[in-house]
Amino acid sequence: MQPEPFKTLSGTAAPLEQDNIDTDIIFPARFLLITAREGLGQYAFHDRRFGSDGNPDPEFILNREPFRQAPILVAGANFGSGSSREQAVWALLGFGIRSIIAPSFGEIFHGNCLRNGILPITLPDRVVRDLMSLAKDGLALTIDLENQKVITGKNEAFGFDIPPERKLALINGWDETAQILNQKAEDIDDFETWQRQDQPWLYETETAR
């Protein structure tokens, strides 16, 4: 599934103040036997969103207005640590999350986000705390990927870093295969030209007898 292109995102930001929200909190291990990627959004933060009786927990931030459909999370440090399960990112994406702002991320989770169309933004702890306060008040944030800025409703702007190749892939909605084909096309053509000359039998078509 190709990620949706990501250029500018504006919307409500849900504050998740807890540090060390790991991938088991985001996507509980007992759902790992589900192999289909589609539909995993219903399991995002499942054990926080629902009580033991199966009813939504009204205290959990993503069950409360105006955060139910927030496309942005502002989270504590070390978000997405723990297991490398990619389903955690797929579940967040299925739930509608397109960007997460935090002081730090689990390394594998961070890479999985970038490969699947979610923009993880690392900002200093004091800046995240300020954004968390604004999020609690329900103020929207704008994320301008092309200019690498997080803009608040008070017209404050905070710059962030992202590797250039990942930025280009997010803006164009490229998955890893599309990224290789688009950024390494000349190298691939050169290799195939060499291979056709050096190993021509690889390109022969079998004829019917």
CSV table of C-alpha atoms in Angstrom, one decimal, residues 2-7 145 166-175 178 182:
chain,number,residue,atom,x,y,z
A,2,GLN,CA,1.4,3.3,-1.1
A,3,PRO,CA,1.5,6.0,1.7
A,4,GLU,CA,-0.5,9.1,1.2
A,5,PRO,CA,1.7,12.1,0.2
A,6,PHE,CA,2.5,14.3,3.2
A,7,LYS,CA,3.2,18.0,2.6
A,145,LEU,CA,7.1,19.3,5.9
A,166,ARG,CA,13.0,10.5,3.8
A,167,LYS,CA,11.5,14.0,3.3
A,168,LEU,CA,11.3,13.4,-0.5
A,169,ALA,CA,9.6,10.0,0.0
A,170,LEU,CA,7.0,11.4,2.4
A,171,ILE,CA,6.2,14.4,0.2
A,172,ASN,CA,5.7,12.1,-2.9
A,173,GLY,CA,4.0,9.2,-1.0
A,174,TRP,CA,6.7,6.7,-2.0
A,175,ASP,CA,7.1,3.4,-0.2
A,178,ALA,CA,9.1,3.5,-5.2
A,182,ASN,CA,12.7,7.0,-8.3
